PDB file of C-alpha atoms and ligand atoms in Angstrom:
ATOM      1  CA  MET F   1      15.537  -0.075  26.374  1.00  0.00           C
ATOM      2  CA  THR F   2      13.374  -2.190  29.059  1.00  0.00           C
ATOM      3  CA  THR F   3      15.759  -0.770  31.698  1.00  0.00           C
ATOM      4  CA  GLU F   4      13.985   2.831  31.569  1.00  0.00           C
ATOM      5  CA  LYS F   5      10.592   2.819  33.388  1.00  0.00           C
ATOM      6  CA  PRO F   6       7.533   3.039  31.555  1.00  0.00           C
ATOM      7  CA  LEU F   7       5.861   6.347  31.901  1.00  0.00           C
ATOM      8  CA  PRO F   8       2.276   6.624  32.680  1.00  0.00           C
ATOM      9  CA  PHE F   9      -0.238   6.248  30.069  1.00  0.00           C
ATOM     10  CA  VAL F  10      -1.124   9.759  29.216  1.00  0.00           C
ATOM     11  CA  TYR F  11       2.202  10.180  28.690  1.00  0.00           C
ATOM     12  CA  GLN F  12       3.016   8.134  26.315  1.00  0.00           C
ATOM     13  CA  PHE F  13      -0.528   9.363  24.682  1.00  0.00           C
ATOM     14  CA  ALA F  14       0.468  12.660  24.029  1.00  0.00           C
ATOM     15  CA  ALA F  15       3.966  11.370  22.652  1.00  0.00           C
ATOM     16  CA  GLY F  16       2.418   9.385  20.096  1.00  0.00           C
ATOM     17  CA  ALA F  17       0.267  12.304  19.343  1.00  0.00           C
ATOM     18  CA  VAL F  18       2.959  14.744  18.983  1.00  0.00           C
ATOM     19  CA  ALA F  19       4.600  12.153  16.941  1.00  0.00           C
ATOM     20  CA  GLY F  20       1.552  11.272  14.532  1.00  0.00           C
ATOM     21  CA  VAL F  21       0.770  14.850  13.566  1.00  0.00           C
ATOM     22  CA  SER F  22       4.494  16.097  12.627  1.00  0.00           C
ATOM     23  CA  GLU F  23       5.156  12.877  10.424  1.00  0.00           C
ATOM     24  CA  ILE F  24       1.411  13.505   9.101  1.00  0.00           C
ATOM     25  CA  LEU F  25       2.180  17.351   7.704  1.00  0.00           C
ATOM     26  CA  VAL F  26       5.198  15.913   6.104  1.00  0.00           C
ATOM     27  CA  MET F  27       3.857  12.848   3.845  1.00  0.00           C
ATOM     28  CA  TYR F  28      -0.010  13.422   3.504  1.00  0.00           C
ATOM     29  CA  PRO F  29       0.163  14.328  -0.096  1.00  0.00           C
ATOM     30  CA  LEU F  30       2.135  10.928  -0.420  1.00  0.00           C
ATOM     31  CA  ASP F  31      -1.051   9.831   1.041  1.00  0.00           C
ATOM     32  CA  VAL F  32      -3.832  11.411  -2.253  1.00  0.00           C
ATOM     33  CA  VAL F  33      -1.741  10.256  -4.326  1.00  0.00           C
ATOM     34  CA  LYS F  34      -1.602   6.614  -3.303  1.00  0.00           C
ATOM     35  CA  THR F  35      -5.699   6.910  -2.995  1.00  0.00           C
ATOM     36  CA  ARG F  36      -5.865   8.127  -6.338  1.00  0.00           C
ATOM     37  CA  MET F  37      -3.741   5.407  -7.789  1.00  0.00           C
ATOM     38  CA  GLN F  38      -5.393   2.306  -5.790  1.00  0.00           C
ATOM     39  CA  LEU F  39      -8.928   3.486  -6.879  1.00  0.00           C
ATOM     40  CA  GLN F  40      -8.518   3.607 -10.455  1.00  0.00           C
ATOM     41  CA  SER F  41      -9.873  -0.172 -11.157  1.00  0.00           C
ATOM     42  CA  GLY F  42      -7.794  -0.242 -15.414  1.00  0.00           C
ATOM     43  CA  ALA F  43     -11.487   0.503 -17.055  1.00  0.00           C
ATOM     44  CA  GLY F  44     -10.933   3.645 -17.688  1.00  0.00           C
ATOM     45  CA  THR F  45     -13.751   5.002 -18.663  1.00  0.00           C
ATOM     46  CA  GLY F  46     -13.268   8.395 -20.063  1.00  0.00           C
ATOM     47  CA  GLU F  47     -11.534   9.487 -17.107  1.00  0.00           C
ATOM     48  CA  GLU F  48      -8.012  10.621 -16.127  1.00  0.00           C
ATOM     49  CA  VAL F  49      -6.005   7.586 -16.102  1.00  0.00           C
ATOM     50  CA  TYR F  50      -2.536   7.717 -14.162  1.00  0.00           C
ATOM     51  CA  LYS F  51       0.215   6.404 -14.957  1.00  0.00           C
ATOM     52  CA  SER F  52       3.235   6.458 -12.027  1.00  0.00           C
ATOM     53  CA  MET F  53       3.666   8.716  -8.893  1.00  0.00           C
ATOM     54  CA  PHE F  54       4.433  11.216 -10.075  1.00  0.00           C
ATOM     55  CA  ASP F  55       2.297  10.955 -13.289  1.00  0.00           C
ATOM     56  CA  CYS F  56      -0.064  11.669 -10.629  1.00  0.00           C
ATOM     57  CA  PHE F  57       1.374  14.334  -8.630  1.00  0.00           C
ATOM     58  CA  ALA F  58       2.094  16.330 -11.994  1.00  0.00           C
ATOM     59  CA  LYS F  59      -1.211  16.178 -13.238  1.00  0.00           C
ATOM     60  CA  ILE F  60      -2.807  16.520  -9.830  1.00  0.00           C
ATOM     61  CA  ILE F  61      -0.963  19.488  -9.727  1.00  0.00           C
ATOM     62  CA  ARG F  62      -1.768  20.918 -13.455  1.00  0.00           C
ATOM     63  CA  ASN F  63      -5.353  20.364 -13.370  1.00  0.00           C
ATOM     64  CA  GLU F  64      -6.756  20.541  -9.557  1.00  0.00           C
ATOM     65  CA  GLY F  65      -3.830  22.522  -8.478  1.00  0.00           C
ATOM     66  CA  ALA F  66      -0.992  22.249  -5.672  1.00  0.00           C
ATOM     67  CA  SER F  67      -3.479  22.822  -3.045  1.00  0.00           C
ATOM     68  CA  ARG F  68      -5.313  19.781  -3.861  1.00  0.00           C
ATOM     69  CA  LEU F  69      -2.511  17.434  -2.547  1.00  0.00           C
ATOM     70  CA  TYR F  70      -3.825  18.927   1.185  1.00  0.00           C
ATOM     71  CA  ARG F  71      -7.212  18.270   0.519  1.00  0.00           C
ATOM     72  CA  GLY F  72      -8.966  15.801   3.764  1.00  0.00           C
ATOM     73  CA  ILE F  73      -6.211  16.470   5.833  1.00  0.00           C
ATOM     74  CA  THR F  74      -8.515  17.534   8.335  1.00  0.00           C
ATOM     75  CA  ALA F  75     -10.360  14.572   9.571  1.00  0.00           C
ATOM     76  CA  PRO F  76      -6.528  12.929   9.367  1.00  0.00           C
ATOM     77  CA  ILE F  77      -5.004  15.307  10.770  1.00  0.00           C
ATOM     78  CA  LEU F  78      -7.378  14.819  14.231  1.00  0.00           C
ATOM     79  CA  MET F  79      -7.100  11.244  13.280  1.00  0.00           C
ATOM     80  CA  GLU F  80      -3.011  10.849  13.431  1.00  0.00           C
ATOM     81  CA  ALA F  81      -3.041  12.242  17.037  1.00  0.00           C
ATOM     82  CA  PRO F  82      -5.462  10.078  18.220  1.00  0.00           C
ATOM     83  CA  LYS F  83      -4.234   7.481  16.591  1.00  0.00           C
ATOM     84  CA  ARG F  84      -0.840   6.884  16.699  1.00  0.00           C
ATOM     85  CA  ALA F  85      -0.977   8.110  20.342  1.00  0.00           C
ATOM     86  CA  THR F  86      -3.287   4.922  20.584  1.00  0.00           C
ATOM     87  CA  LYS F  87      -0.360   2.972  18.504  1.00  0.00           C
ATOM     88  CA  PHE F  88       1.824   3.319  21.284  1.00  0.00           C
ATOM     89  CA  ALA F  89       0.634   3.631  24.354  1.00  0.00           C
ATOM     90  CA  ALA F  90      -1.779   0.474  23.144  1.00  0.00           C
ATOM     91  CA  ASN F  91       1.789  -1.268  22.444  1.00  0.00           C
ATOM     92  CA  ASP F  92       2.975  -0.486  26.089  1.00  0.00           C
ATOM     93  CA  SER F  93       0.114  -1.667  27.983  1.00  0.00           C
ATOM     94  CA  TRP F  94      -0.587  -4.703  25.880  1.00  0.00           C
ATOM     95  CA  GLY F  95       3.515  -5.607  26.302  1.00  0.00           C
ATOM     96  CA  ALA F  96       2.562  -5.145  30.185  1.00  0.00           C
ATOM     97  CA  PHE F  97      -0.301  -7.366  29.841  1.00  0.00           C
ATOM     98  CA  TYR F  98       1.183  -9.937  28.604  1.00  0.00           C
ATOM     99  CA  ARG F  99       4.350 -10.001  30.288  1.00  0.00           C
ATOM    100  CA  ASN F 100       1.974 -10.541  33.371  1.00  0.00           C
ATOM    101  CA  LEU F 101      -0.345 -13.386  30.992  1.00  0.00           C
ATOM    102  CA  PHE F 102       2.453 -15.389  30.135  1.00  0.00           C
ATOM    103  CA  GLY F 103       4.652 -14.704  33.271  1.00  0.00           C
ATOM    104  CA  ILE F 104       7.674 -13.344  31.430  1.00  0.00           C
ATOM    105  CA  GLU F 105       9.819 -10.453  32.310  1.00  0.00           C
ATOM    106  CA  LYS F 106      11.031  -8.771  29.308  1.00  0.00           C
ATOM    107  CA  THR F 107       9.772  -8.227  26.109  1.00  0.00           C
ATOM    108  CA  ASN F 108      11.304 -10.730  23.355  1.00  0.00           C
ATOM    109  CA  GLN F 109      10.781 -11.493  19.789  1.00  0.00           C
ATOM    110  CA  PRO F 110       7.399 -13.088  19.420  1.00  0.00           C
ATOM    111  CA  LEU F 111       6.139 -10.930  22.042  1.00  0.00           C
ATOM    112  CA  ALA F 112       6.921  -7.800  20.490  1.00  0.00           C
ATOM    113  CA  ILE F 113       5.375  -9.684  17.418  1.00  0.00           C
ATOM    114  CA  LEU F 114       2.143 -10.240  19.666  1.00  0.00           C
ATOM    115  CA  THR F 115       1.728  -7.019  21.041  1.00  0.00           C
ATOM    116  CA  GLY F 116       2.198  -4.805  18.500  1.00  0.00           C
ATOM    117  CA  ALA F 117      -0.805  -6.903  16.210  1.00  0.00           C
ATOM    118  CA  THR F 118      -2.800  -6.428  19.638  1.00  0.00           C
ATOM    119  CA  ALA F 119      -1.833  -2.669  19.403  1.00  0.00           C
ATOM    120  CA  GLY F 120      -2.913  -2.713  15.987  1.00  0.00           C
ATOM    121  CA  ALA F 121      -6.315  -4.088  16.423  1.00  0.00           C
ATOM    122  CA  THR F 122      -6.906  -1.587  18.954  1.00  0.00           C
ATOM    123  CA  GLU F 123      -5.848   0.831  16.683  1.00  0.00           C
ATOM    124  CA  ALA F 124      -8.288  -0.153  13.911  1.00  0.00           C
ATOM    125  CA  PHE F 125     -11.443   0.630  15.971  1.00  0.00           C
ATOM    126  CA  VAL F 126     -10.233   4.665  16.453  1.00  0.00           C
ATOM    127  CA  VAL F 127      -9.395   5.076  13.196  1.00  0.00           C
ATOM    128  CA  VAL F 128     -12.279   2.904  11.218  1.00  0.00           C
ATOM    129  CA  PRO F 129     -15.262   6.085  10.892  1.00  0.00           C
ATOM    130  CA  PHE F 130     -12.196   8.915  10.028  1.00  0.00           C
ATOM    131  CA  GLU F 131     -10.901   6.413   7.494  1.00  0.00           C
ATOM    132  CA  LEU F 132     -14.184   6.939   5.645  1.00  0.00           C
ATOM    133  CA  VAL F 133     -14.099  10.423   5.697  1.00  0.00           C
ATOM    134  CA  LYS F 134     -11.202  10.338   4.593  1.00  0.00           C
ATOM    135  CA  ILE F 135     -11.548   8.195   1.406  1.00  0.00           C
ATOM    136  CA  ARG F 136     -14.597   9.747   0.131  1.00  0.00           C
ATOM    137  CA  LEU F 137     -12.524  13.293   0.095  1.00  0.00           C
ATOM    138  CA  GLN F 138      -9.641  11.822  -1.610  1.00  0.00           C
ATOM    139  CA  ASP F 139     -12.258   9.910  -4.707  1.00  0.00           C
ATOM    140  CA  LYS F 140     -12.155  11.997  -7.668  1.00  0.00           C
ATOM    141  CA  ALA F 141     -15.376  10.590  -8.763  1.00  0.00           C
ATOM    142  CA  GLN F 142     -17.691  11.427  -5.400  1.00  0.00           C
ATOM    143  CA  ALA F 143     -15.614  14.598  -4.795  1.00  0.00           C
ATOM    144  CA  HIS F 144     -18.133  16.708  -6.033  1.00  0.00           C
ATOM    145  CA  LYS F 145     -20.571  14.803  -3.842  1.00  0.00           C
ATOM    146  CA  TYR F 146     -19.132  16.391  -0.690  1.00  0.00           C
ATOM    147  CA  ASN F 147     -17.876  19.831   0.228  1.00  0.00           C
ATOM    148  CA  GLY F 148     -15.846  18.611   3.665  1.00  0.00           C
ATOM    149  CA  MET F 149     -15.781  16.773   5.806  1.00  0.00           C
ATOM    150  CA  ILE F 150     -18.649  17.597   8.023  1.00  0.00           C
ATOM    151  CA  ASP F 151     -21.188  17.411   5.153  1.00  0.00           C
ATOM    152  CA  VAL F 152     -19.321  13.636   4.488  1.00  0.00           C
ATOM    153  CA  VAL F 153     -20.561  12.508   8.242  1.00  0.00           C
ATOM    154  CA  SER F 154     -24.088  14.113   7.790  1.00  0.00           C
ATOM    155  CA  LYS F 155     -24.751  13.052   4.356  1.00  0.00           C
ATOM    156  CA  ILE F 156     -23.598   9.170   5.242  1.00  0.00           C
ATOM    157  CA  VAL F 157     -25.710   9.073   7.989  1.00  0.00           C
ATOM    158  CA  LYS F 158     -29.056  10.225   6.425  1.00  0.00           C
ATOM    159  CA  GLN F 159     -28.308   8.411   3.477  1.00  0.00           C
ATOM    160  CA  GLU F 160     -26.562   5.437   4.416  1.00  0.00           C
ATOM    161  CA  GLY F 161     -26.967   5.077   8.097  1.00  0.00           C
ATOM    162  CA  PRO F 162     -24.726   5.238  10.829  1.00  0.00           C
ATOM    163  CA  LEU F 163     -23.664   1.806  10.915  1.00  0.00           C
ATOM    164  CA  ALA F 164     -22.320   2.237   7.557  1.00  0.00           C
ATOM    165  CA  LEU F 165     -19.467   4.645   9.005  1.00  0.00           C
ATOM    166  CA  TYR F 166     -18.710   1.036  10.514  1.00  0.00           C
ATOM    167  CA  ASN F 167     -18.287  -0.278   7.031  1.00  0.00           C
ATOM    168  CA  GLY F 168     -14.517  -1.580   6.164  1.00  0.00           C
ATOM    169  CA  LEU F 169     -13.633  -2.298   9.940  1.00  0.00           C
ATOM    170  CA  GLU F 170     -12.889  -6.130   9.395  1.00  0.00           C
ATOM    171  CA  SER F 171     -10.501  -5.232   6.858  1.00  0.00           C
ATOM    172  CA  THR F 172      -8.945  -2.197   8.663  1.00  0.00           C
ATOM    173  CA  LEU F 173      -8.625  -4.228  11.361  1.00  0.00           C
ATOM    174  CA  TRP F 174      -6.644  -6.851   9.042  1.00  0.00           C
ATOM    175  CA  ARG F 175      -4.863  -3.690   8.219  1.00  0.00           C
ATOM    176  CA  HIS F 176      -3.313  -2.707  11.262  1.00  0.00           C
ATOM    177  CA  ILE F 177      -2.751  -6.039  13.169  1.00  0.00           C
ATOM    178  CA  LEU F 178      -0.319  -6.683   9.999  1.00  0.00           C
ATOM    179  CA  TRP F 179       1.312  -3.334   9.752  1.00  0.00           C
ATOM    180  CA  ASN F 180       1.255  -2.656  13.669  1.00  0.00           C
ATOM    181  CA  ALA F 181       3.131  -6.591  14.159  1.00  0.00           C
ATOM    182  CA  GLY F 182       5.582  -5.973  11.602  1.00  0.00           C
ATOM    183  CA  TYR F 183       6.341  -2.438  12.738  1.00  0.00           C
ATOM    184  CA  PHE F 184       7.208  -3.151  16.239  1.00  0.00           C
ATOM    185  CA  GLY F 185       8.427  -6.328  15.544  1.00  0.00           C
ATOM    186  CA  CYS F 186      10.911  -5.353  13.160  1.00  0.00           C
ATOM    187  CA  ILE F 187      11.835  -2.510  16.029  1.00  0.00           C
ATOM    188  CA  PHE F 188      12.277  -4.870  18.437  1.00  0.00           C
ATOM    189  CA  GLN F 189      14.658  -6.867  16.028  1.00  0.00           C
ATOM    190  CA  VAL F 190      16.522  -4.139  14.555  1.00  0.00           C
ATOM    191  CA  ARG F 191      17.635  -2.509  18.299  1.00  0.00           C
ATOM    192  CA  ALA F 192      18.025  -5.448  19.653  1.00  0.00           C
ATOM    193  CA  ASN F 193      20.883  -6.195  16.130  1.00  0.00           C
ATOM    194  CA  LEU F 194      22.376  -2.638  17.027  1.00  0.00           C
ATOM    195  CA  PRO F 195      24.912  -1.466  18.771  1.00  0.00           C
ATOM    196  CA  ALA F 196      23.230   0.137  21.953  1.00  0.00           C
ATOM    197  CA  ALA F 197      24.093   4.132  21.976  1.00  0.00           C
ATOM    198  CA  GLU F 198      25.760   5.407  24.090  1.00  0.00           C
ATOM    199  CA  PRO F 199      23.572   6.598  26.946  1.00  0.00           C
ATOM    200  CA  ASP F 200      24.108  10.566  26.007  1.00  0.00           C
ATOM    201  CA  ASN F 201      25.575  10.232  22.055  1.00  0.00           C
ATOM    202  CA  LYS F 202      21.832  12.022  20.926  1.00  0.00           C
ATOM    203  CA  SER F 203      22.870  11.520  17.180  1.00  0.00           C
ATOM    204  CA  GLN F 204      23.206   7.707  17.367  1.00  0.00           C
ATOM    205  CA  LYS F 205      20.488   7.283  19.184  1.00  0.00           C
ATOM    206  CA  VAL F 206      18.161   9.104  16.558  1.00  0.00           C
ATOM    207  CA  MET F 207      19.984   7.010  14.144  1.00  0.00           C
ATOM    208  CA  ASN F 208      19.184   3.891  15.090  1.00  0.00           C
ATOM    209  CA  ASP F 209      15.860   4.981  15.832  1.00  0.00           C
ATOM    210  CA  LEU F 210      15.197   6.533  12.029  1.00  0.00           C
ATOM    211  CA  LEU F 211      16.742   2.988  11.235  1.00  0.00           C
ATOM    212  CA  ALA F 212      14.123   0.948  13.268  1.00  0.00           C
ATOM    213  CA  GLY F 213      11.196   2.806  12.730  1.00  0.00           C
ATOM    214  CA  ALA F 214      12.056   2.958   8.872  1.00  0.00           C
ATOM    215  CA  ILE F 215      12.336  -1.069   8.140  1.00  0.00           C
ATOM    216  CA  GLY F 216       9.358  -1.574  10.546  1.00  0.00           C
ATOM    217  CA  GLY F 217       7.439   0.876   8.862  1.00  0.00           C
ATOM    218  CA  THR F 218       8.261  -0.632   5.116  1.00  0.00           C
ATOM    219  CA  ALA F 219       8.235  -4.485   6.897  1.00  0.00           C
ATOM    220  CA  GLY F 220       4.670  -3.082   7.873  1.00  0.00           C
ATOM    221  CA  THR F 221       3.459  -1.666   4.888  1.00  0.00           C
ATOM    222  CA  ILE F 222       4.755  -4.937   3.076  1.00  0.00           C
ATOM    223  CA  LEU F 223       2.592  -7.250   4.940  1.00  0.00           C
ATOM    224  CA  ASN F 224      -0.173  -4.677   5.038  1.00  0.00           C
ATOM    225  CA  THR F 225      -0.697  -3.067   1.244  1.00  0.00           C
ATOM    226  CA  PRO F 226      -3.282  -6.414  -0.242  1.00  0.00           C
ATOM    227  CA  MET F 227      -5.667  -5.373   2.704  1.00  0.00           C
ATOM    228  CA  ASP F 228      -5.040  -1.429   2.315  1.00  0.00           C
ATOM    229  CA  VAL F 229      -5.875  -2.096  -1.088  1.00  0.00           C
ATOM    230  CA  VAL F 230      -9.239  -3.822  -0.674  1.00  0.00           C
ATOM    231  CA  LYS F 231     -10.249  -1.488   2.224  1.00  0.00           C
ATOM    232  CA  SER F 232     -10.255   1.504  -0.027  1.00  0.00           C
ATOM    233  CA  ARG F 233     -12.351  -0.579  -2.381  1.00  0.00           C
ATOM    234  CA  ILE F 234     -15.098  -1.482   0.657  1.00  0.00           C
ATOM    235  CA  GLN F 235     -15.531   1.357   2.482  1.00  0.00           C
ATOM    236  CA  ASN F 236     -15.548   3.311  -1.720  1.00  0.00           C
ATOM    237  CA  SER F 237     -18.901   1.479  -2.390  1.00  0.00           C
ATOM    238  CA  PRO F 238     -21.606   2.996  -1.568  1.00  0.00           C
ATOM    239  CA  LYS F 239     -24.631   0.382   0.682  1.00  0.00           C
ATOM    240  CA  VAL F 240     -27.643  -0.044  -1.671  1.00  0.00           C
ATOM    241  CA  ALA F 241     -30.097  -1.769   0.348  1.00  0.00           C
ATOM    242  CA  GLY F 242     -31.294  -5.046  -0.987  1.00  0.00           C
ATOM    243  CA  THR F 243     -27.759  -5.465  -2.788  1.00  0.00           C
ATOM    244  CA  VAL F 244     -24.434  -7.335  -2.184  1.00  0.00           C
ATOM    245  CA  PRO F 245     -21.276  -5.162  -2.887  1.00  0.00           C
ATOM    246  CA  LYS F 246     -18.886  -6.138  -4.807  1.00  0.00           C
ATOM    247  CA  TYR F 247     -16.066  -5.761  -2.312  1.00  0.00           C
ATOM    248  CA  ASN F 248     -17.637  -7.771   0.952  1.00  0.00           C
ATOM    249  CA  TRP F 249     -15.237  -9.591   3.239  1.00  0.00           C
ATOM    250  CA  ALA F 250     -11.502  -8.282   3.398  1.00  0.00           C
ATOM    251  CA  TRP F 251     -10.085 -12.081   2.626  1.00  0.00           C
ATOM    252  CA  PRO F 252     -12.346 -12.650  -0.050  1.00  0.00           C
ATOM    253  CA  ALA F 253     -12.120  -9.134  -1.660  1.00  0.00           C
ATOM    254  CA  VAL F 254      -8.787  -9.495  -1.688  1.00  0.00           C
ATOM    255  CA  ALA F 255      -8.948 -13.055  -4.001  1.00  0.00           C
ATOM    256  CA  THR F 256     -11.289 -11.146  -6.249  1.00  0.00           C
ATOM    257  CA  VAL F 257      -8.832  -8.338  -6.807  1.00  0.00           C
ATOM    258  CA  ALA F 258      -6.451 -10.710  -7.884  1.00  0.00           C
ATOM    259  CA  ARG F 259      -8.577 -13.582  -9.975  1.00  0.00           C
ATOM    260  CA  GLU F 260      -9.593  -9.958 -11.601  1.00  0.00           C
ATOM    261  CA  GLU F 261      -6.962  -7.549 -12.162  1.00  0.00           C
ATOM    262  CA  GLY F 262      -3.964  -9.797 -11.246  1.00  0.00           C
ATOM    263  CA  PHE F 263      -1.655  -9.811  -8.354  1.00  0.00           C
ATOM    264  CA  GLY F 264       0.039  -6.997  -9.028  1.00  0.00           C
ATOM    265  CA  ALA F 265      -3.484  -4.847  -8.588  1.00  0.00           C
ATOM    266  CA  LEU F 266      -2.832  -6.000  -5.021  1.00  0.00           C
ATOM    267  CA  TYR F 267       0.532  -3.773  -4.899  1.00  0.00           C
ATOM    268  CA  LYS F 268      -1.429  -0.478  -5.849  1.00  0.00           C
ATOM    269  CA  GLY F 269       0.030   2.604  -4.238  1.00  0.00           C
ATOM    270  CA  PHE F 270       2.441   0.593  -2.950  1.00  0.00           C
ATOM    271  CA  LEU F 271       5.322   2.418  -3.580  1.00  0.00           C
ATOM    272  CA  PRO F 272       3.475   6.080  -2.569  1.00  0.00           C
ATOM    273  CA  LYS F 273       2.585   3.989   0.421  1.00  0.00           C
ATOM    274  CA  VAL F 274       6.194   2.633   1.286  1.00  0.00           C
ATOM    275  CA  LEU F 275       7.663   6.101   0.461  1.00  0.00           C
ATOM    276  CA  ARG F 276       5.237   7.286   3.186  1.00  0.00           C
ATOM    277  CA  LEU F 277       5.214   4.707   5.645  1.00  0.00           C
ATOM    278  CA  GLY F 278       8.469   3.440   5.631  1.00  0.00           C
ATOM    279  CA  PRO F 279      10.465   7.016   6.480  1.00  0.00           C
ATOM    280  CA  GLY F 280       7.295   7.638   8.405  1.00  0.00           C
ATOM    281  CA  GLY F 281       7.829   5.007  10.675  1.00  0.00           C
ATOM    282  CA  GLY F 282      10.939   6.598  10.787  1.00  0.00           C
ATOM    283  CA  ILE F 283      10.124  10.413  12.017  1.00  0.00           C
ATOM    284  CA  LEU F 284       7.512   8.260  14.216  1.00  0.00           C
ATOM    285  CA  LEU F 285       9.823   5.635  16.611  1.00  0.00           C
ATOM    286  CA  VAL F 286      12.371   9.701  16.426  1.00  0.00           C
ATOM    287  CA  VAL F 287       9.572  11.873  17.780  1.00  0.00           C
ATOM    288  CA  PHE F 288       7.992   9.476  20.036  1.00  0.00           C
ATOM    289  CA  THR F 289      11.696   8.295  21.754  1.00  0.00           C
ATOM    290  CA  GLY F 290      12.601  12.205  21.858  1.00  0.00           C
ATOM    291  CA  VAL F 291       9.081  13.288  23.630  1.00  0.00           C
ATOM    292  CA  MET F 292       9.547  10.971  25.719  1.00  0.00           C
ATOM    293  CA  ASP F 293      12.779  11.122  26.891  1.00  0.00           C
ATOM    294  CA  PHE F 294      12.316  15.202  27.563  1.00  0.00           C
ATOM    295  CA  PHE F 295       9.405  13.836  29.635  1.00  0.00           C
ATOM    296  CA  ARG F 296      11.033  12.199  31.664  1.00  0.00           C
ATOM    297  CA  THR F 297      13.906  14.900  32.154  1.00  0.00           C
ATOM    298  CA  TRP F 298      11.136  16.968  33.024  1.00  0.00           C
ATOM    299  CA  ARG F 299       9.726  14.810  35.724  1.00  0.00           C
ATOM    300  CA  GLY F 300      13.501  14.157  36.943  1.00  0.00           C
ATOM    301  CA  GLU F 301      13.659  10.588  36.141  1.00  0.00           C
TER     302      GLU F 301
HETATM  303  C1  NAG X   1       6.325  -1.959  22.157  1.00  0.00           C
HETATM  304  O1  NAG X   1       6.060  -2.659  23.536  1.00  0.00           O
HETATM  305  C2  NAG X   1       6.884  -3.206  24.493  1.00  0.00           C
HETATM  306  C3  NAG X   1       5.937  -4.239  25.274  1.00  0.00           C
HETATM  307  O2  NAG X   1       5.917  -3.191  26.363  1.00  0.00           O
HETATM  308  C4  NAG X   1       8.306  -2.747  24.219  1.00  0.00           C
HETATM  309  O3  NAG X   1       9.460  -3.326  24.612  1.00  0.00           O
HETATM  310  C5  NAG X   1       8.564  -1.530  23.078  1.00  0.00           C
HETATM  311  O4  NAG X   1       9.344  -0.927  23.070  1.00  0.00           O
HETATM  312  C6  NAG X   1       7.825  -0.971  22.923  1.00  0.00           C
HETATM  313  N1  NAG X   1       7.590  -0.714  21.417  1.00  0.00           N
HETATM  314  C7  NAG X   1       8.009   0.883  21.016  1.00  0.00           C
HETATM  315  C8  NAG X   1       8.369   1.248  19.821  1.00  0.00           C
HETATM  316  O5  NAG X   1       7.822   1.761  22.255  1.00  0.00           O
HETATM  317  C1  NAG X   2      27.809   8.656  17.985  1.00  0.00           C
HETATM  318  O1  NAG X   2      28.248   7.737  17.772  1.00  0.00           O
HETATM  319  C2  NAG X   2      28.447   7.955  16.487  1.00  0.00           C
HETATM  320  C3  NAG X   2      28.797   6.771  16.368  1.00  0.00           C
HETATM  321  O2  NAG X   2      28.645   5.898  16.375  1.00  0.00           O
HETATM  322  C4  NAG X   2      30.471   7.798  16.815  1.00  0.00           C
HETATM  323  O3  NAG X   2      30.990   8.602  15.202  1.00  0.00           O
HETATM  324  C5  NAG X   2      30.212   9.375  16.815  1.00  0.00           C
HETATM  325  O4  NAG X   2      31.640   9.770  17.445  1.00  0.00           O
HETATM  326  C6  NAG X   2      29.437   9.165  18.992  1.00  0.00           C
HETATM  327  N1  NAG X   2      29.405  10.674  19.182  1.00  0.00           N
HETATM  328  C7  NAG X   2      29.863  10.963  21.122  1.00  0.00           C
HETATM  329  C8  NAG X   2      29.704  12.440  20.887  1.00  0.00           C
HETATM  330  O5  NAG X   2      30.346   9.959  21.008  1.00  0.00           O
END
């Protein structure tokens, strides 16, 4: 892997963008289901209760129409390109930075985790505003308030102030640091342990990357799901002047949810999430390395 010369930043960015858009077109409906399940607090005040992922799918299609499963996709599409692009480009740039800093020639396991974590923090700054908009559109309780992406942004800025768009930055940082540390850390480990693909055995290479990426995506998801749950809660609470929101900082919010609703509540929506981000992590890595190989050939390297 490390014998290949890194391509310039723009190529990594473009390859990450193509990978991200491919992944989201396939996987978005699971994300809608995940958000709906995470936002249920179990109070059940006359609102619809989803018993499982499949129940949620079925109820949305039956009661609201299948197109609802793609509601709010504009923000993620606009976000996925820069986000995935940032993920991979940041991973490579931070990798070079750390190798230089520590005077290490080749990436090793601790470095792969550190690099991934830093790439995650970088990514978080790009995604927070988009995530906030998406959550407000996906939530059933607030759906009637907004008619689209632009409407959400203008209403939040007007009613809650522009800083409200960065509501949830802290929990988002944790979520992305944990996911990317798990993802890039595992990819390194799995690639190191799989027999290297023959240089021109394309299908073997794709299988290796699919496996490494899927394991990485699954590990990242196991690590970061509690942060995802509290992030949805934090971002879904409108700011009211003069009051402290119930969910405010990430780790205390984790403690609050665990205390009030039990540890299992921290893994609400885990199944749809891991079904998305496990295979999704594989798709990402395959498309990313595929596009990078294409760029290399195209540049005659
Ligand atoms: C992440 O960055 C490290 C360090 O530059 C690199 O060795 C590794 O291959 C990168 N991972 C992916 C999946 O591109
Ligand atoms: C590629 O690798 C796979 C798995 O190791 C092997 O089954 C297959 O025959 C190889 N194909 C070529 C063209 O070498």
